[in-house]
mmCIF file of C-alpha atoms in Angstrom:
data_model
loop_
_atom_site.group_PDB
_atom_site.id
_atom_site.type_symbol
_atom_site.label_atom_id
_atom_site.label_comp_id
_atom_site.label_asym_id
_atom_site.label_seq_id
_atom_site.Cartn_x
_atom_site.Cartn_y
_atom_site.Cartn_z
ATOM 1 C CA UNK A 21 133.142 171.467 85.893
ATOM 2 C CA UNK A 22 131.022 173.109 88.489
ATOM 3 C CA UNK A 23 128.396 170.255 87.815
ATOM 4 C CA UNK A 24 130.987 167.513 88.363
ATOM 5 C CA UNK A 25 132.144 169.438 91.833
ATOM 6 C CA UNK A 26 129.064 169.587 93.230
ATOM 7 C CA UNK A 27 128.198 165.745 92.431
ATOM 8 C CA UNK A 28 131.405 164.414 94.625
ATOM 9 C CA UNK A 29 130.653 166.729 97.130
ATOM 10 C CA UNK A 30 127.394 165.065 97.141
ATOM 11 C CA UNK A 31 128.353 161.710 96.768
ATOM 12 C CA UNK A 32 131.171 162.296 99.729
ATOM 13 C CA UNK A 33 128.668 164.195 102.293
ATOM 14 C CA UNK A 34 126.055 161.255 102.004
ATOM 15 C CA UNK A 35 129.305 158.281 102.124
ATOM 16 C CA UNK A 36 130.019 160.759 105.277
ATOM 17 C CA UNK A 37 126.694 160.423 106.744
ATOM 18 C CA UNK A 38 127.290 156.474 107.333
ATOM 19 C CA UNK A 39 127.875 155.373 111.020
ATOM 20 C CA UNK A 40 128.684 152.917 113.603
ATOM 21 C CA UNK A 41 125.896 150.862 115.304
ATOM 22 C CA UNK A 42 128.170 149.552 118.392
ATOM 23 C CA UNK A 43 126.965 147.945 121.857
ATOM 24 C CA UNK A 44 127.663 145.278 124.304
ATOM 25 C CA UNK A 45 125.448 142.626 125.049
ATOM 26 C CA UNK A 46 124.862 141.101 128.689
ATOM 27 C CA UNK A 47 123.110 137.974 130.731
ATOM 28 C CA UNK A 48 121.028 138.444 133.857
ATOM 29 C CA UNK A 49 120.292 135.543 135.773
ATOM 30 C CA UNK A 50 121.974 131.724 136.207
ATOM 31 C CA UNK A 51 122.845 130.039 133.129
ATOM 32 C CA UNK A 52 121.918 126.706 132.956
ATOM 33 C CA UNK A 53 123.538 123.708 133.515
ATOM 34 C CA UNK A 54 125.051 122.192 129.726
ATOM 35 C CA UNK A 55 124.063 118.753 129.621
ATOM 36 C CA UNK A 56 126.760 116.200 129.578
ATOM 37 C CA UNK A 57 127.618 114.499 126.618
ATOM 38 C CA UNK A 58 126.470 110.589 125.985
ATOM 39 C CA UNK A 59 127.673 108.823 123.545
ATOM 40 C CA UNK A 60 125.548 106.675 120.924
ATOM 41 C CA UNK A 61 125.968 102.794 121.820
ATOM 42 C CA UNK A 62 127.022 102.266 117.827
ATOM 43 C CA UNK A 63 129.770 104.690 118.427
ATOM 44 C CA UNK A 64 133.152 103.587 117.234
ATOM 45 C CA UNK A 65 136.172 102.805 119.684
ATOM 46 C CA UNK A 66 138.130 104.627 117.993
ATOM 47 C CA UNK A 67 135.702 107.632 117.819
ATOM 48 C CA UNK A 68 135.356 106.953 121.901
ATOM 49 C CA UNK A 69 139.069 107.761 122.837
ATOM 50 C CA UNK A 70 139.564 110.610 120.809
ATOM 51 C CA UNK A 71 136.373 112.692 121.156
ATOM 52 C CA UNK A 72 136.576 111.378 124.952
ATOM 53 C CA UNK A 73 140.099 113.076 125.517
ATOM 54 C CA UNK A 74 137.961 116.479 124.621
ATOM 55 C CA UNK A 75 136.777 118.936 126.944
ATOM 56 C CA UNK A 76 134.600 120.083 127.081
ATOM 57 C CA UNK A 77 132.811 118.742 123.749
ATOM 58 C CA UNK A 78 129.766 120.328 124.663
ATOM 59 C CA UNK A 79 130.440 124.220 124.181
ATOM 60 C CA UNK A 80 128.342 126.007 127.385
ATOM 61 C CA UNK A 81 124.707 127.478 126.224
ATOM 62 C CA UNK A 82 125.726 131.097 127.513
ATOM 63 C CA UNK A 83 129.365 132.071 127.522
ATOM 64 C CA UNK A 84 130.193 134.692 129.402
ATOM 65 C CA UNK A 85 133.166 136.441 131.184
ATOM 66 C CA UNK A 86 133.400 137.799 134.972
ATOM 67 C CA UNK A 87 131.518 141.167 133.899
ATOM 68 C CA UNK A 88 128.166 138.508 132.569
ATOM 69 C CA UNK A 89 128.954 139.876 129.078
ATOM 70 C CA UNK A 90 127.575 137.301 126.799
ATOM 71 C CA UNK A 91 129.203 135.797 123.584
ATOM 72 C CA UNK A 92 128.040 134.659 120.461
ATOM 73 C CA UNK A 93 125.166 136.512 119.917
ATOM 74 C CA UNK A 94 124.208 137.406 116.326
ATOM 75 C CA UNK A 95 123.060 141.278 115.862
ATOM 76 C CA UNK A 96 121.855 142.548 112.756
ATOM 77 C CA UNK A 97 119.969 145.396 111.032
ATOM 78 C CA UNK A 98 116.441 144.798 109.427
ATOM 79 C CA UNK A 99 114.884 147.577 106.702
ATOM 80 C CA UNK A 100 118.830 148.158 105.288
ATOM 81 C CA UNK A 101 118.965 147.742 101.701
ATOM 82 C CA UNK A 102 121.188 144.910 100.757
ATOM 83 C CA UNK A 103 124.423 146.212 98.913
ATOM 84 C CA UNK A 104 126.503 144.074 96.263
ATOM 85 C CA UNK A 105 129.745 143.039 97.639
ATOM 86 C CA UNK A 106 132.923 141.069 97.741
ATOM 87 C CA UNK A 107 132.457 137.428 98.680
ATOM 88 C CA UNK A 108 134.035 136.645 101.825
ATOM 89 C CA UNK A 109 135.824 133.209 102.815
ATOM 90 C CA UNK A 110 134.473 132.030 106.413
ATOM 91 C CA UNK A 111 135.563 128.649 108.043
ATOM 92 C CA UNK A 112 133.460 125.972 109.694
ATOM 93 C CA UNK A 113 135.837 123.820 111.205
ATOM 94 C CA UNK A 114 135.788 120.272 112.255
ATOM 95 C CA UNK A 115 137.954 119.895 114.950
ATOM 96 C CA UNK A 116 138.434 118.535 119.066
ATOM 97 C CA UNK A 117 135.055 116.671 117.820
ATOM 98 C CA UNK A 118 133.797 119.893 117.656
ATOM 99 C CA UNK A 119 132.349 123.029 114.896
ATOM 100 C CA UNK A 120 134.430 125.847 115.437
ATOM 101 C CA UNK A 121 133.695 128.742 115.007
ATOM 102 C CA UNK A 122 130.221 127.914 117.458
ATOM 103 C CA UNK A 123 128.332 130.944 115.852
ATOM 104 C CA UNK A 124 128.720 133.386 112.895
ATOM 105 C CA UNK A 125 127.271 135.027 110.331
ATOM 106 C CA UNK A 126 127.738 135.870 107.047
ATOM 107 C CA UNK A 127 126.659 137.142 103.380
ATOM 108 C CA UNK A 128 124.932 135.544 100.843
ATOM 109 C CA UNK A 129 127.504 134.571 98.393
ATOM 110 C CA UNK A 130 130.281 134.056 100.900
ATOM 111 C CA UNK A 131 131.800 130.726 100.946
ATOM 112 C CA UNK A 132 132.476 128.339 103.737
ATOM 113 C CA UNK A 133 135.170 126.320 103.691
ATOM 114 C CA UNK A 134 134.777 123.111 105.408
ATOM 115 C CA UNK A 135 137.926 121.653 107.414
ATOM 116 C CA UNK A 136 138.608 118.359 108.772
ATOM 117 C CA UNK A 137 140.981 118.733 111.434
ATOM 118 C CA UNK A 138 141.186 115.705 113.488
ATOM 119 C CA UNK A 139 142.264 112.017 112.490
ATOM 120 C CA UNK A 140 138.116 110.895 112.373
ATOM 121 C CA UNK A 141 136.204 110.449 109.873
ATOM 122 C CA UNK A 142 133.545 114.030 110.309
ATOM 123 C CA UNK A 143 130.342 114.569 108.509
ATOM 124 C CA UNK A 144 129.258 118.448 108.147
ATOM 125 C CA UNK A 145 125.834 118.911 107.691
ATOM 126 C CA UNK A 146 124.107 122.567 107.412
ATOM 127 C CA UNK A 147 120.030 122.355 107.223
ATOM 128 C CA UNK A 148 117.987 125.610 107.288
ATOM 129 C CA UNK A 149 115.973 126.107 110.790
ATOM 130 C CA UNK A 150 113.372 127.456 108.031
ATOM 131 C CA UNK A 151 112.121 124.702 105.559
ATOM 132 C CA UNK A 152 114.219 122.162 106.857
ATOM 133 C CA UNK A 153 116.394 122.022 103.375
ATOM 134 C CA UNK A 154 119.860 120.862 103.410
ATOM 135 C CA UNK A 155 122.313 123.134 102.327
ATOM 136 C CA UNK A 156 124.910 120.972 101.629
ATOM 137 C CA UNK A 157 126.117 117.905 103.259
ATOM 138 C CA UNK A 158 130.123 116.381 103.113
ATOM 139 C CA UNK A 159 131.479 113.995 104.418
ATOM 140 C CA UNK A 160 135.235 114.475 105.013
ATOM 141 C CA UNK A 161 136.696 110.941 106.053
ATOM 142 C CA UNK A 162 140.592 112.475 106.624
ATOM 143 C CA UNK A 163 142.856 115.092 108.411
ATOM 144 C CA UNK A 164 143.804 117.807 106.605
ATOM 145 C CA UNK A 165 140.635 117.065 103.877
ATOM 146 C CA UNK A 166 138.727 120.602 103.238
ATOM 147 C CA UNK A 167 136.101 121.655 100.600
ATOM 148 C CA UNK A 168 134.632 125.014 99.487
ATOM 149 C CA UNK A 169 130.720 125.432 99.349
ATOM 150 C CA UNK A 170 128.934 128.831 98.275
ATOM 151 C CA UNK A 171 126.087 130.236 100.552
ATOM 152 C CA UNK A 172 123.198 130.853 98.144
ATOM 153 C CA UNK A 173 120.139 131.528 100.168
ATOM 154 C CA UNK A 174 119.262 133.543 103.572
ATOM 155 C CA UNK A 175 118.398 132.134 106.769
ATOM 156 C CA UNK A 176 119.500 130.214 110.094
ATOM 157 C CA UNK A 177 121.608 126.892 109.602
ATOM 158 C CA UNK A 178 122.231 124.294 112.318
ATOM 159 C CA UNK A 179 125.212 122.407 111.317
ATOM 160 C CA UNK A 180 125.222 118.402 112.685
ATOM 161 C CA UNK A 181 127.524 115.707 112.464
ATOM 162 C CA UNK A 182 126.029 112.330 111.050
ATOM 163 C CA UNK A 183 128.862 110.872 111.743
ATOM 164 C CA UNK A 184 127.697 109.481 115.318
ATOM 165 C CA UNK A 185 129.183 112.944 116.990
ATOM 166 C CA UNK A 186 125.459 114.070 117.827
ATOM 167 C CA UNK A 187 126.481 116.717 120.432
ATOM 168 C CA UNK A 188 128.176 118.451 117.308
ATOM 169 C CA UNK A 189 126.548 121.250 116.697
ATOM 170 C CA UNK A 190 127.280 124.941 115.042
ATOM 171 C CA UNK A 191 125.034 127.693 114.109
ATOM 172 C CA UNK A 192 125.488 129.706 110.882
ATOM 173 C CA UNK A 193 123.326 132.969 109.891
ATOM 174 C CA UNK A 194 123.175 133.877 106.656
ATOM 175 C CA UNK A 195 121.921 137.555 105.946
ATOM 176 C CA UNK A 196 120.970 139.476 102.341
ATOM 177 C CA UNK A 197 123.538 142.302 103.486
ATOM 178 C CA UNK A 198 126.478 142.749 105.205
ATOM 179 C CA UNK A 199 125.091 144.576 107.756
ATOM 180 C CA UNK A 200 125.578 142.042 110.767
ATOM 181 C CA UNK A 201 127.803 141.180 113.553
ATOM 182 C CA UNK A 202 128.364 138.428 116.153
ATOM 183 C CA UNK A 203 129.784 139.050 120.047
ATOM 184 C CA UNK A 204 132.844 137.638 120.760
ATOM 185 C CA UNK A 205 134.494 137.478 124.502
ATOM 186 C CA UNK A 206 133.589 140.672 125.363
ATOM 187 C CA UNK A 207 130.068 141.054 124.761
ATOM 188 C CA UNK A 208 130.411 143.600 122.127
ATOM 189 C CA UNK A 209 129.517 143.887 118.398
ATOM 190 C CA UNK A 210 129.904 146.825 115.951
ATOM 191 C CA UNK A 211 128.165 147.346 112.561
ATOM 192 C CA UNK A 212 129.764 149.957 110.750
ATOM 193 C CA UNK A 213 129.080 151.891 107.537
ATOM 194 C CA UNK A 214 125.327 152.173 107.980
ATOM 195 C CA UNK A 215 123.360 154.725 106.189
ATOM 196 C CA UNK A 216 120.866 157.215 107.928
ATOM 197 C CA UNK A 217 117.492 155.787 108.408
ATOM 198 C CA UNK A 218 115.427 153.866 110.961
ATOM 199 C CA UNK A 219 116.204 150.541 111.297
ATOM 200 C CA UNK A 220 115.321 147.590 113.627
ATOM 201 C CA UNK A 221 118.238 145.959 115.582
ATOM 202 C CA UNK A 222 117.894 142.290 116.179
ATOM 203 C CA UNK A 223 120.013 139.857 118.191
ATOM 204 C CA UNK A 224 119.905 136.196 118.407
ATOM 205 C CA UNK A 225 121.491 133.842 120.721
ATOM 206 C CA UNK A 226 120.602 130.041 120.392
ATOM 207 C CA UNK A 227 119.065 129.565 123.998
ATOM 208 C CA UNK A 228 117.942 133.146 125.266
ATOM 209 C CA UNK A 229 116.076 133.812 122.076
ATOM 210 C CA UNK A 230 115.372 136.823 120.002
ATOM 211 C CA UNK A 231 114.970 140.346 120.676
ATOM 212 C CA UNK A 232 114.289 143.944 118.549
ATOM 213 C CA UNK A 233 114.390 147.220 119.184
ATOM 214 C CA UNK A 234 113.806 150.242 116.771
ATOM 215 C CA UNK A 235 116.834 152.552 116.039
ATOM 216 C CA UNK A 236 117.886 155.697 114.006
ATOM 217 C CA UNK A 237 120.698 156.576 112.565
ATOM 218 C CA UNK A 238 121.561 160.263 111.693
ATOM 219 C CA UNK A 239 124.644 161.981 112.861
ATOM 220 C CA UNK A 240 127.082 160.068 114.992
ATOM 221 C CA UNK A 241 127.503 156.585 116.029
ATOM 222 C CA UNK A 242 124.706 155.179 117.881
ATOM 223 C CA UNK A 243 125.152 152.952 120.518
ATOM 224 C CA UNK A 244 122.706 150.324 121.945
ATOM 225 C CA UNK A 245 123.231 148.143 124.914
ATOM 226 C CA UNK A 246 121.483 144.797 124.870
ATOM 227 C CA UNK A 247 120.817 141.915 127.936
ATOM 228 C CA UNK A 248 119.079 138.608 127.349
ATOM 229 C CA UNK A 249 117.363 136.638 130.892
ATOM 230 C CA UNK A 250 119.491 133.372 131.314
ATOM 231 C CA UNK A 251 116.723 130.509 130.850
ATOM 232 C CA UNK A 252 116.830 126.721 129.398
ATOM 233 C CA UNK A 253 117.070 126.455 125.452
ATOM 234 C CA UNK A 254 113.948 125.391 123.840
#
């Protein structure tokens, strides 16, 4: 009995030791100006009008509110060990003629389901930044048509449309753990749950680059502010 004590209160002191890795993430400088859209000449009429109707179809490369804090920046952990988990269903929408959600990330074995929303035929194509591979690629020719694909690798994916919508474009991270996080509105991003050790915090954003800096964690949440310099995307 004494044996079986002492195990739980080992087991719940070290689940006790996990913590928060919270901060907010800002943009010095000028964004640049996003480029306006031009459509192919082999572009349907049909496509035209609706996608034309649109604004903006070209989501801005920094989005930020009145305080410069910057959205849709990826943040992760590197040197966690990845845990087995629940799969998780995440969206990657086609609709407005655009991908929505722009940015996220998610969990090997998590499945995306692919919407059509809007009355267009819309082609969703995710290739790895990596090796160039395809990850899957669907065609969805009506409104209301969706599909379910399983994530079975890590790394980057730019999602296209080959439908003619070439200014369609979506970014999708795919990590070995769960230990990730992407700003929204308000710049900030927490990863919760992670276990003591040192670690190296990333972030991503699709035009200001990549940064890391080294972190510990050990008693109480630890918070880490991030900025990226506005500049053009490569």
């Amino acid at each position: 009995m004494i044996r079986i004590v002492l195990t739980v209160l080992a087991l719940t002191s070290t689940c006790s030791l996990a913590e928060d890795v919270r901060g907010t993430v800002t943009l010095k400088g000028t964004p640049p100006k996003t480029p306006d859209v031009k459509f192919p000449a082999d572009l349907g009429p049909k496509d035209r009008a609706f996608c034309s109707a649109k604004t903006p179809l070209v989501p801005p490369f920094y989005v930020t509110d009145s305080a410069s804090h910057l959205k849709d920046v990826v943040v992760w952990l590197e040197g966690v060990k990845a845990a087995p988990g629940a799969s998780t269903l995440r969206s990657l929408v086609n609709a407005d003629c655009r991908f929505q959600p722009h940015v996220q990330a998610v969990t090997v074995g998590d499945e995306l389901k692919v919407e059509n929303r809007d009355p267009l035929l819309h082609n969703t194509h995710p290739v790895y930044l990596g090796d160039k591979s395809t990850l899957f690629n669907i065609a969805l020719p009506e409104q209301g048509q969706e599909v379910k694909k399983k994530v079975k690798k890590p790394g980057v994916l730019k999602v296209q449309c080959d439908a003619g919508h070439v200014w369609m474009r979506a970014f999708v991270h795919v990590f070995e753990h769960r230990f990730h996080a992407v700003t929204g509105a308000d710049g900030a991003f927490v990863i919760s749950d992670v276990p003591p050790g040192k670690y190296t915090l990333k972030a991503w954003h699709e035009a200001a680059g990549t940064q890391s800096s080294e972190i510990e964690v050990a008693a109480g949440p630890v918070q880490r502010d991030l900025s990226f310099e506005a500049k053009p995307p490569q």
